Amino acid sequence: MLHVKTEDTDYRHIEQSYDQGSDDYSGHFKQPHDFIDPERHEFIRQRPIGSHILDCGCGPGMDTEKFFHIGYQVTAIDLSERFVRRTQTRVPGAIVRKMDMRFLEFPAAIFDGLWASFSLLHIRATDVDETLSGFRRVLRPAGLFFTAVHRGRSTQWVKTTISGMERDTYVQEWLQAEIEDRVTFAGFRILQSRPFIRTGGRYPLLSILAQS
Protein backbone atom coordinates (compact mmCIF):
# COMPACT_ATOMS: atom_id res chain seq x y z
CA MET A 1 0.00 0.00 0.00
CA LEU A 2 1.30 3.46 -0.90
CA HIS A 3 2.05 5.79 1.97
CA VAL A 4 2.77 9.40 0.97
CA LYS A 5 4.67 10.66 3.99
CA THR A 6 4.12 14.40 4.09
CA GLU A 7 3.39 14.90 7.78
CA ASP A 8 6.15 17.52 8.05
CA THR A 9 4.55 20.96 7.81
CA ASP A 10 7.15 22.34 5.38
CA TYR A 11 6.71 19.41 2.99
CA ARG A 12 2.95 19.74 3.30
CA HIS A 13 3.33 23.40 2.36
CA ILE A 14 5.32 22.43 -0.75
CA GLU A 15 2.64 19.92 -1.77
CA GLN A 16 -0.19 22.39 -1.21
CA SER A 17 1.64 25.21 -3.01
CA TYR A 18 2.03 23.13 -6.16
CA ASP A 19 -1.53 21.85 -5.97
CA GLN A 20 -2.82 25.40 -5.71
CA GLY A 21 -0.44 26.78 -8.33
CA SER A 22 -0.61 23.86 -10.76
CA ASP A 23 -2.62 25.73 -13.41
CA ASP A 24 -0.26 28.71 -13.41
CA TYR A 25 2.86 26.53 -13.41
CA SER A 26 1.56 24.30 -16.20
CA GLY A 27 0.62 27.32 -18.28
CA HIS A 28 4.03 28.94 -17.82
CA PHE A 29 6.21 25.87 -18.38
CA LYS A 30 4.49 24.13 -21.27
CA GLN A 31 7.57 22.46 -22.76
CA PRO A 32 10.72 20.86 -21.31
CA HIS A 33 13.13 23.47 -19.95
CA ASP A 34 15.47 24.47 -22.76
CA PHE A 35 18.05 25.73 -20.27
CA ILE A 36 18.90 22.14 -19.31
CA ASP A 37 18.99 20.90 -22.90
CA PRO A 38 22.73 20.04 -22.74
CA GLU A 39 22.12 17.58 -19.90
CA ARG A 40 18.91 16.23 -21.46
CA HIS A 41 20.68 15.55 -24.75
CA GLU A 42 23.51 13.72 -22.99
CA PHE A 43 21.05 11.75 -20.85
CA ILE A 44 19.18 10.66 -23.98
CA ARG A 45 22.41 9.90 -25.84
CA GLN A 46 23.46 7.48 -23.12
CA ARG A 47 20.09 5.73 -22.69
CA PRO A 48 19.00 3.47 -25.59
CA ILE A 49 15.41 3.38 -26.82
CA GLY A 50 13.32 1.15 -24.56
CA SER A 51 15.17 2.14 -21.37
CA HIS A 52 13.05 2.52 -18.23
CA ILE A 53 13.17 6.08 -16.90
CA LEU A 54 11.84 7.46 -13.60
CA ASP A 55 10.73 11.10 -13.86
CA CYS A 56 11.04 11.95 -10.18
CA GLY A 57 9.00 15.05 -9.41
CA CYS A 58 7.41 15.17 -12.84
CA GLY A 59 5.37 18.35 -12.38
CA PRO A 60 2.88 18.77 -15.25
CA GLY A 61 4.65 16.09 -17.30
CA MET A 62 6.80 17.98 -19.82
CA ASP A 63 9.76 15.62 -19.50
CA THR A 64 7.59 12.55 -19.05
CA GLU A 65 6.02 13.33 -22.42
CA LYS A 66 9.42 13.97 -24.05
CA PHE A 67 10.90 10.70 -22.81
CA PHE A 68 7.80 8.71 -23.73
CA HIS A 69 7.74 10.04 -27.30
CA ILE A 70 11.41 9.12 -27.72
CA GLY A 71 10.48 5.52 -26.99
CA TYR A 72 11.38 5.08 -23.33
CA GLN A 73 9.31 3.23 -20.78
CA VAL A 74 8.44 6.02 -18.35
CA THR A 75 7.31 5.95 -14.74
CA ALA A 76 6.57 9.38 -13.25
CA ILE A 77 5.92 10.44 -9.66
CA ASP A 78 5.00 13.70 -7.98
CA LEU A 79 3.84 14.81 -4.55
CA SER A 80 1.14 17.05 -6.05
CA GLU A 81 -2.09 15.20 -6.82
CA ARG A 82 -2.97 17.80 -9.46
CA PHE A 83 0.35 17.33 -11.24
CA VAL A 84 -0.17 13.57 -11.15
CA ARG A 85 -3.57 13.93 -12.80
CA ARG A 86 -2.23 16.35 -15.41
CA THR A 87 0.60 14.01 -16.30
CA GLN A 88 -1.74 11.02 -16.51
CA THR A 89 -3.88 12.96 -18.98
CA ARG A 90 -0.92 14.31 -20.92
CA VAL A 91 0.92 10.97 -21.19
CA PRO A 92 -1.63 8.14 -20.86
CA GLY A 93 1.01 5.58 -21.84
CA ALA A 94 3.19 6.36 -18.82
CA ILE A 95 2.82 4.97 -15.32
CA VAL A 96 2.14 7.98 -13.07
CA ARG A 97 1.84 7.77 -9.28
CA LYS A 98 1.56 10.13 -6.34
CA MET A 99 4.65 9.45 -4.27
CA ASP A 100 7.14 11.13 -1.94
CA MET A 101 10.62 10.90 -3.48
CA ARG A 102 12.12 10.45 -0.02
CA PHE A 103 10.39 7.08 0.19
CA LEU A 104 10.46 5.47 -3.26
CA GLU A 105 8.25 2.40 -3.30
CA PHE A 106 9.87 0.53 -6.16
CA PRO A 107 11.96 -2.65 -6.32
CA ALA A 108 15.74 -2.32 -6.40
CA ALA A 109 17.56 -1.91 -9.71
CA ILE A 110 14.43 -1.33 -11.82
CA PHE A 111 15.31 1.91 -13.67
CA ASP A 112 17.97 2.74 -16.26
CA GLY A 113 17.76 6.45 -15.57
CA LEU A 114 16.34 8.81 -12.95
CA TRP A 115 15.44 12.38 -13.89
CA ALA A 116 14.90 14.84 -11.00
CA SER A 117 14.58 18.22 -12.69
CA PHE A 118 14.10 20.98 -10.09
CA SER A 119 12.45 18.56 -7.67
CA LEU A 120 15.29 17.42 -5.38
CA LEU A 121 15.61 21.12 -4.47
CA HIS A 122 12.49 20.66 -2.32
CA ILE A 123 14.29 18.13 -0.09
CA ARG A 124 16.02 19.42 3.05
CA ALA A 125 19.76 18.90 3.35
CA THR A 126 19.08 16.74 6.42
CA ASP A 127 16.96 14.39 4.26
CA VAL A 128 19.02 14.39 1.09
CA ASP A 129 21.40 11.52 1.95
CA GLU A 130 18.53 9.11 2.48
CA THR A 131 16.78 10.41 -0.63
CA LEU A 132 19.86 10.02 -2.84
CA SER A 133 20.48 6.54 -1.43
CA GLY A 134 16.92 5.68 -2.44
CA PHE A 135 17.60 6.99 -5.94
CA ARG A 136 20.70 4.82 -6.25
CA ARG A 137 18.85 1.77 -4.92
CA VAL A 138 16.22 1.86 -7.66
CA LEU A 139 18.80 2.41 -10.44
CA ARG A 140 20.45 -0.44 -12.27
CA PRO A 141 24.28 -0.55 -12.33
CA ALA A 142 25.60 2.30 -14.48
CA GLY A 143 22.18 3.96 -14.33
CA LEU A 144 22.08 7.69 -15.04
CA PHE A 145 20.92 10.30 -12.55
CA PHE A 146 20.15 13.92 -13.37
CA THR A 147 19.19 16.70 -11.02
CA ALA A 148 19.00 20.49 -11.14
CA VAL A 149 18.93 22.57 -7.95
CA HIS A 150 19.27 26.12 -6.69
CA ARG A 151 22.75 27.36 -5.81
CA GLY A 152 23.27 29.75 -2.92
CA ARG A 153 25.99 31.54 -0.98
CA SER A 154 25.43 28.96 1.71
CA THR A 155 23.53 25.71 2.06
CA GLN A 156 20.24 26.74 3.63
CA TRP A 157 16.54 25.87 3.69
CA VAL A 158 14.65 28.97 2.56
CA LYS A 159 11.15 30.05 1.67
CA THR A 160 11.19 31.66 -1.73
CA THR A 161 9.11 32.37 -4.84
CA ILE A 162 8.69 29.55 -7.34
CA SER A 163 8.94 30.78 -10.91
CA GLY A 164 5.97 29.98 -13.10
CA MET A 165 3.38 30.09 -10.35
CA GLU A 166 4.62 33.05 -8.27
CA ARG A 167 3.97 31.34 -4.95
CA ASP A 168 6.36 31.08 -2.02
CA THR A 169 7.36 27.71 -0.66
CA TYR A 170 10.41 25.90 0.73
CA VAL A 171 13.57 25.27 -1.25
CA GLN A 172 17.01 23.93 -0.34
CA GLU A 173 19.75 26.18 -1.65
CA TRP A 174 23.14 24.49 -2.02
CA LEU A 175 26.77 25.38 -2.13
CA GLN A 176 27.96 23.58 -5.24
CA ALA A 177 30.68 21.62 -3.42
CA GLU A 178 28.26 20.45 -0.72
CA ILE A 179 25.62 18.96 -3.02
CA GLU A 180 28.38 17.38 -5.13
CA ASP A 181 29.73 15.78 -1.94
CA ARG A 182 26.25 14.46 -1.08
CA VAL A 183 25.82 12.95 -4.55
CA THR A 184 29.25 11.30 -4.35
CA PHE A 185 28.63 10.08 -0.81
CA ALA A 186 25.47 8.30 -2.03
CA GLY A 187 27.64 6.26 -4.40
CA PHE A 188 27.28 8.19 -7.65
CA ARG A 189 30.11 9.19 -9.97
CA ILE A 190 29.57 12.73 -11.22
CA LEU A 191 29.92 12.99 -15.00
CA GLN A 192 29.04 16.67 -15.38
CA SER A 193 28.35 19.52 -12.97
CA ARG A 194 27.34 22.85 -14.51
CA PRO A 195 26.60 26.06 -12.60
CA PHE A 196 24.54 28.52 -14.61
CA ILE A 197 21.88 31.24 -14.52
CA ARG A 198 18.97 30.90 -16.94
CA THR A 199 17.93 33.87 -19.02
CA GLY A 200 15.24 35.74 -17.12
CA GLY A 201 15.64 33.52 -14.06
CA ARG A 202 15.76 34.62 -10.44
CA TYR A 203 18.26 32.16 -9.01
CA PRO A 204 21.73 30.74 -9.65
CA LEU A 205 21.27 27.12 -10.69
CA LEU A 206 23.30 23.92 -10.81
CA SER A 207 22.78 20.85 -12.96
CA ILE A 208 24.41 17.50 -12.16
CA LEU A 209 24.58 14.38 -14.32
CA ALA A 210 25.93 11.32 -12.52
CA GLN A 211 26.18 7.54 -12.86
CA SER A 212 25.40 4.87 -10.28
Tab-separated table of N, CA, C and O in Angstrom, residues 2-4 77-80 84 97-106:
chain	number	residue	atom	x	y	z
A	2	LEU	N	0.517	2.233	-0.799
A	2	LEU	CA	1.300	3.457	-0.902
A	2	LEU	C	1.055	4.369	0.292
A	2	LEU	O	-0.069	4.636	0.664
A	3	HIS	N	2.139	4.833	0.880
A	3	HIS	CA	2.054	5.791	1.972
A	3	HIS	C	2.822	7.051	1.551
A	3	HIS	O	4.037	7.006	1.385
A	4	VAL	N	2.122	8.139	1.308
A	4	VAL	CA	2.766	9.398	0.968
A	4	VAL	C	3.031	10.141	2.267
A	4	VAL	O	2.111	10.630	2.915
A	77	ILE	N	6.517	10.226	-10.986
A	77	ILE	CA	5.923	10.443	-9.665
A	77	ILE	C	5.938	11.929	-9.344
A	77	ILE	O	6.775	12.688	-9.834
A	78	ASP	N	5.001	12.336	-8.505
A	78	ASP	CA	4.996	13.695	-7.979
A	78	ASP	C	4.221	13.699	-6.672
A	78	ASP	O	3.354	12.846	-6.448
A	79	LEU	N	4.540	14.672	-5.819
A	79	LEU	CA	3.842	14.810	-4.552
A	79	LEU	C	2.499	15.519	-4.725
A	79	LEU	O	1.598	15.356	-3.907
A	80	SER	N	2.370	16.306	-5.799
A	80	SER	CA	1.137	17.050	-6.055
A	80	SER	C	0.133	16.168	-6.785
A	80	SER	O	0.394	15.699	-7.897
A	84	VAL	N	-0.011	14.974	-10.779
A	84	VAL	CA	-0.170	13.565	-11.152
A	84	VAL	C	-1.301	13.418	-12.164
A	84	VAL	O	-1.158	12.759	-13.201
A	97	ARG	N	2.299	8.031	-10.645
A	97	ARG	CA	1.843	7.770	-9.281
A	97	ARG	C	2.144	8.957	-8.383
A	97	ARG	O	3.145	9.654	-8.574
A	98	LYS	N	1.297	9.160	-7.411
A	98	LYS	CA	1.559	10.131	-6.344
A	98	LYS	C	2.505	9.465	-5.351
A	98	LYS	O	2.178	8.395	-4.803
A	99	MET	N	3.660	10.074	-5.138
A	99	MET	CA	4.648	9.452	-4.270
A	99	MET	C	5.624	10.510	-3.761
A	99	MET	O	5.920	11.483	-4.450
A	100	ASP	N	6.122	10.297	-2.566
A	100	ASP	CA	7.136	11.132	-1.940
A	100	ASP	C	8.505	10.583	-2.349
A	100	ASP	O	8.817	9.425	-2.076
A	101	MET	N	9.327	11.389	-2.993
A	101	MET	CA	10.617	10.896	-3.479
A	101	MET	C	11.562	10.477	-2.354
A	101	MET	O	12.538	9.767	-2.594
A	102	ARG	N	11.288	10.903	-1.137
A	102	ARG	CA	12.124	10.446	-0.022
A	102	ARG	C	11.895	8.982	0.293
A	102	ARG	O	12.750	8.351	0.944
A	103	PHE	N	10.770	8.444	-0.148
A	103	PHE	CA	10.387	7.077	0.194
A	103	PHE	C	9.914	6.353	-1.066
A	103	PHE	O	8.732	6.038	-1.208
A	104	LEU	N	10.821	6.110	-1.994
A	104	LEU	CA	10.461	5.472	-3.255
A	104	LEU	C	10.007	4.040	-3.019
A	104	LEU	O	10.735	3.243	-2.421
A	105	GLU	N	8.827	3.728	-3.502
A	105	GLU	CA	8.252	2.397	-3.299
A	105	GLU	C	8.343	1.586	-4.589
A	105	GLU	O	7.344	1.218	-5.202
A	106	PHE	N	9.583	1.333	-4.982
A	106	PHE	CA	9.869	0.535	-6.159
A	106	PHE	C	10.893	-0.540	-5.795
A	106	PHE	O	11.699	-0.350	-4.872
